[in-house]
Amino acid sequence: RVGGGWSYPWSYPKSYGTQVYDELFFGLKEIFPHKDDVEHIFQAAKEGCKYFMTLDGKSILKKAKKFSAELKGICPNLEFVDPKTLLEKIK
């Protein structure tokens, strides 16, 4: 969330009374401990984002580095970066 506002997981798996399994979503849940993080990363991957920029070094960037092989398998086109790294990549 930047500058206030709110985020809603528009593509979040909906069940309407039946169980829905989304491989990407549940794969991310196995790696990242916080539901909000999983929802944001899920949205970025589903929308085809190339980068997921965050300042959250402890629960996102550290986990993304530790589980990089697993993440390449479930969201191969998404790279997890901090703002400085993103600026270096897009220059």
Backbone as CSV, one residue per row, in Angstrom:
resi,resn,N_x,N_y,N_z,CA_x,CA_y,CA_z,C_x,C_y,C_z
1,ARG,0.839,-1.177,0.000,0.000,0.000,0.000,0.878,1.231,0.000
2,VAL,0.668,2.080,-0.942,1.452,3.300,-1.046,0.508,4.479,-0.899
3,GLY,0.837,5.381,-0.001,0.040,6.588,0.155,-1.380,6.325,0.631
4,GLY,-1.554,5.358,1.503,-2.895,5.049,1.983,-3.618,4.140,1.013
5,GLY,-4.908,4.254,0.966,-5.693,3.415,0.075,-5.787,1.997,0.587
6,TRP,-6.296,1.131,-0.228,-6.420,-0.256,0.175,-6.249,-1.141,-1.036
7,SER,-6.063,-2.380,-0.773,-5.839,-3.346,-1.838,-6.849,-4.474,-1.689
8,TYR,-7.402,-4.928,-2.769,-8.329,-6.049,-2.735,-7.869,-7.092,-3.744
9,PRO,-7.811,-8.312,-3.340,-7.349,-9.358,-4.268,-8.433,-9.741,-5.267
10,TRP,-8.579,-8.989,-6.327,-9.670,-9.201,-7.284,-9.668,-10.600,-7.887
11,SER,-8.523,-11.198,-8.042,-8.469,-12.542,-8.611,-8.356,-13.617,-7.542
12,TYR,-8.500,-13.243,-6.301,-8.387,-14.187,-5.190,-9.341,-15.351,-5.430
13,PRO,-8.870,-16.578,-5.265,-9.748,-17.727,-5.525,-11.028,-17.649,-4.694
14,LYS,-12.149,-17.704,-5.369,-13.444,-17.629,-4.690,-14.085,-19.009,-4.707
15,SER,-14.766,-19.349,-3.636,-15.331,-20.689,-3.585,-16.854,-20.712,-3.677
16,TYR,-17.530,-19.715,-3.135,-18.992,-19.705,-3.109,-19.537,-21.040,-2.616
17,GLY,-18.937,-21.563,-1.544,-19.436,-22.780,-0.935,-18.730,-24.049,-1.364
18,THR,-17.909,-23.979,-2.396,-17.150,-25.157,-2.810,-15.673,-24.837,-2.699
19,GLN,-14.887,-25.846,-2.452,-13.455,-25.635,-2.294,-12.805,-25.399,-3.658
20,VAL,-11.979,-24.362,-3.732,-11.260,-24.028,-4.958,-9.779,-24.181,-4.679
21,TYR,-9.068,-24.811,-5.585,-7.631,-24.984,-5.413,-6.920,-24.229,-6.520
22,ASP,-6.091,-23.282,-6.151,-5.269,-22.564,-7.113,-3.819,-22.894,-6.770
23,GLU,-3.141,-23.567,-7.684,-1.776,-24.034,-7.432,-0.841,-22.894,-7.050
24,LEU,-0.938,-21.772,-7.752,-0.089,-20.621,-7.452,-0.357,-20.110,-6.034
25,PHE,-1.621,-19.885,-5.717,-1.975,-19.335,-4.409,-1.498,-20.239,-3.277
26,PHE,-1.785,-21.524,-3.390,-1.407,-22.440,-2.315,0.099,-22.686,-2.272
27,GLY,0.765,-22.579,-3.410,2.224,-22.661,-3.417,2.848,-21.488,-2.683
28,LEU,2.294,-20.302,-2.902,2.779,-19.108,-2.202,2.506,-19.195,-0.705
29,LYS,1.368,-19.777,-0.343,1.038,-19.934,1.084,2.043,-20.824,1.804
30,GLU,2.636,-21.746,1.085,3.633,-22.635,1.687,4.939,-21.900,1.993
31,ILE,5.190,-20.805,1.277,6.454,-20.075,1.400,6.337,-18.851,2.307
32,PHE,5.298,-18.069,2.107,5.164,-16.794,2.817,4.188,-16.924,3.984
33,PRO,4.587,-16.422,5.163,3.792,-16.642,6.373,2.550,-15.763,6.520
34,HIS,2.517,-14.623,5.851,1.417,-13.683,6.060,0.429,-13.714,4.899
35,LYS,-0.846,-13.847,5.219,-1.895,-13.938,4.202,-1.911,-12.711,3.290
36,ASP,-1.736,-11.517,3.861,-1.733,-10.306,3.035,-0.605,-10.342,2.011
37,ASP,0.566,-10.814,2.418,1.693,-10.930,1.485,1.348,-11.889,0.359
38,VAL,0.781,-13.023,0.709,0.410,-14.029,-0.294,-0.577,-13.436,-1.294
39,GLU,-1.561,-12.710,-0.816,-2.560,-12.121,-1.706,-1.935,-11.114,-2.666
40,HIS,-1.032,-10.272,-2.174,-0.391,-9.273,-3.037,0.521,-9.934,-4.069
41,ILE,1.290,-10.905,-3.641,2.190,-11.611,-4.561,1.373,-12.384,-5.591
42,PHE,0.301,-13.013,-5.154,-0.603,-13.740,-6.049,-1.124,-12.815,-7.144
43,GLN,-1.571,-11.618,-6.757,-2.088,-10.654,-7.731,-1.017,-10.259,-8.742
44,ALA,0.176,-9.974,-8.254,1.267,-9.576,-9.149,1.581,-10.685,-10.145
45,ALA,1.657,-11.911,-9.671,1.962,-13.037,-10.557,0.836,-13.274,-11.558
46,LYS,-0.408,-13.234,-11.111,-1.559,-13.454,-11.999,-1.656,-12.380,-13.076
47,GLU,-1.265,-11.154,-12.734,-1.346,-10.047,-13.692,-0.130,-9.970,-14.608
48,GLY,0.826,-10.858,-14.427,1.987,-10.907,-15.309,3.065,-9.887,-14.996
49,CYS,3.124,-9.409,-13.765,4.161,-8.450,-13.389,5.540,-9.096,-13.478
50,LYS,6.506,-8.297,-13.874,7.880,-8.779,-13.960,8.585,-8.661,-12.610
51,TYR,8.259,-7.616,-11.855,8.903,-7.366,-10.565,7.864,-7.239,-9.459
52,PHE,8.242,-7.702,-8.283,7.469,-7.457,-7.070,8.384,-6.666,-6.154
53,MET,8.138,-5.343,-6.080,8.989,-4.470,-5.285,8.413,-4.332,-3.881
54,THR,9.294,-4.457,-2.897,8.865,-4.338,-1.514,10.017,-3.881,-0.631
55,LEU,9.673,-3.266,0.475,10.652,-2.917,1.508,10.691,-3.986,2.596
56,ASP,9.831,-4.966,2.482,9.703,-6.011,3.496,10.795,-7.062,3.319
57,GLY,11.941,-6.759,3.896,13.080,-7.663,3.764,12.946,-8.935,4.566
58,LYS,12.288,-8.844,5.705,12.223,-9.995,6.610,11.257,-11.079,6.126
59,SER,10.022,-10.710,5.838,9.055,-11.758,5.521,8.832,-11.993,4.034
60,ILE,9.329,-11.112,3.166,9.155,-11.363,1.731,10.497,-11.583,1.042
61,LEU,11.377,-10.580,1.053,12.633,-10.702,0.303,13.508,-11.844,0.810
62,LYS,13.591,-11.994,2.112,14.404,-13.074,2.682,13.832,-14.442,2.295
63,LYS,12.519,-14.584,2.375,11.868,-15.846,1.996,11.993,-16.093,0.497
64,ALA,11.866,-15.029,-0.307,11.979,-15.184,-1.756,13.368,-15.680,-2.145
65,LYS,14.372,-15.185,-1.454,15.739,-15.639,-1.728,15.924,-17.090,-1.283
66,LYS,15.441,-17.401,-0.095,15.595,-18.751,0.454,14.868,-19.797,-0.398
67,PHE,13.706,-19.439,-0.927,12.891,-20.379,-1.697,12.863,-20.023,-3.186
68,SER,13.963,-19.482,-3.700,13.991,-19.034,-5.096,13.708,-20.161,-6.087
69,ALA,14.203,-21.356,-5.834,13.956,-22.480,-6.752,12.468,-22.827,-6.791
70,GLU,11.833,-22.858,-5.641,10.404,-23.163,-5.579,9.584,-22.071,-6.263
71,LEU,9.971,-20.811,-6.051,9.251,-19.700,-6.670,9.405,-19.704,-8.185
72,LYS,10.558,-20.101,-8.681,10.748,-20.200,-10.139,9.791,-21.227,-10.731
73,GLY,9.440,-22.223,-9.942,8.506,-23.239,-10.406,7.058,-22.786,-10.418
74,ILE,6.676,-21.919,-9.481,5.266,-21.522,-9.407,4.972,-20.140,-9.992
75,CYS,5.947,-19.244,-9.984,5.757,-17.931,-10.637,7.095,-17.528,-11.272
76,PRO,7.449,-18.187,-12.374,8.780,-18.037,-12.970,9.116,-16.644,-13.498
77,ASN,8.120,-15.841,-13.812,8.389,-14.528,-14.405,8.422,-13.392,-13.397
78,LEU,8.231,-13.694,-12.129,8.169,-12.662,-11.097,9.472,-12.620,-10.311
79,GLU,10.085,-11.441,-10.285,11.334,-11.253,-9.544,11.068,-10.357,-8.340
80,PHE,11.531,-10.772,-7.174,11.327,-10.036,-5.931,12.509,-9.100,-5.710
81,VAL,12.221,-7.795,-5.576,13.288,-6.799,-5.465,12.931,-5.720,-4.448
82,ASP,13.988,-5.050,-3.957,13.786,-3.852,-3.141,13.833,-2.653,-4.096
83,PRO,13.453,-1.453,-3.649,13.422,-0.299,-4.551,14.764,0.003,-5.218
84,LYS,15.858,-0.088,-4.485,17.178,0.203,-5.051,17.505,-0.768,-6.187
85,THR,17.256,-2.035,-5.970,17.524,-3.039,-6.996,16.647,-2.811,-8.218
86,LEU,15.398,-2.461,-8.005,14.506,-2.201,-9.132,15.013,-1.038,-9.969
87,LEU,15.441,0.042,-9.313,15.976,1.186,-10.058,17.195,0.794,-10.887
88,GLU,18.058,-0.032,-10.326,19.235,-0.495,-11.063,18.829,-1.326,-12.275
89,LYS,17.803,-2.123,-12.154,17.375,-3.004,-13.235,16.681,-2.263,-14.367
90,ILE,15.984,-1.179,-14.056,15.227,-0.489,-15.099,15.976,0.686,-15.725
91,LYS,17.189,0.959,-15.261,17.983,2.053,-15.842,18.406,1.700,-17.237
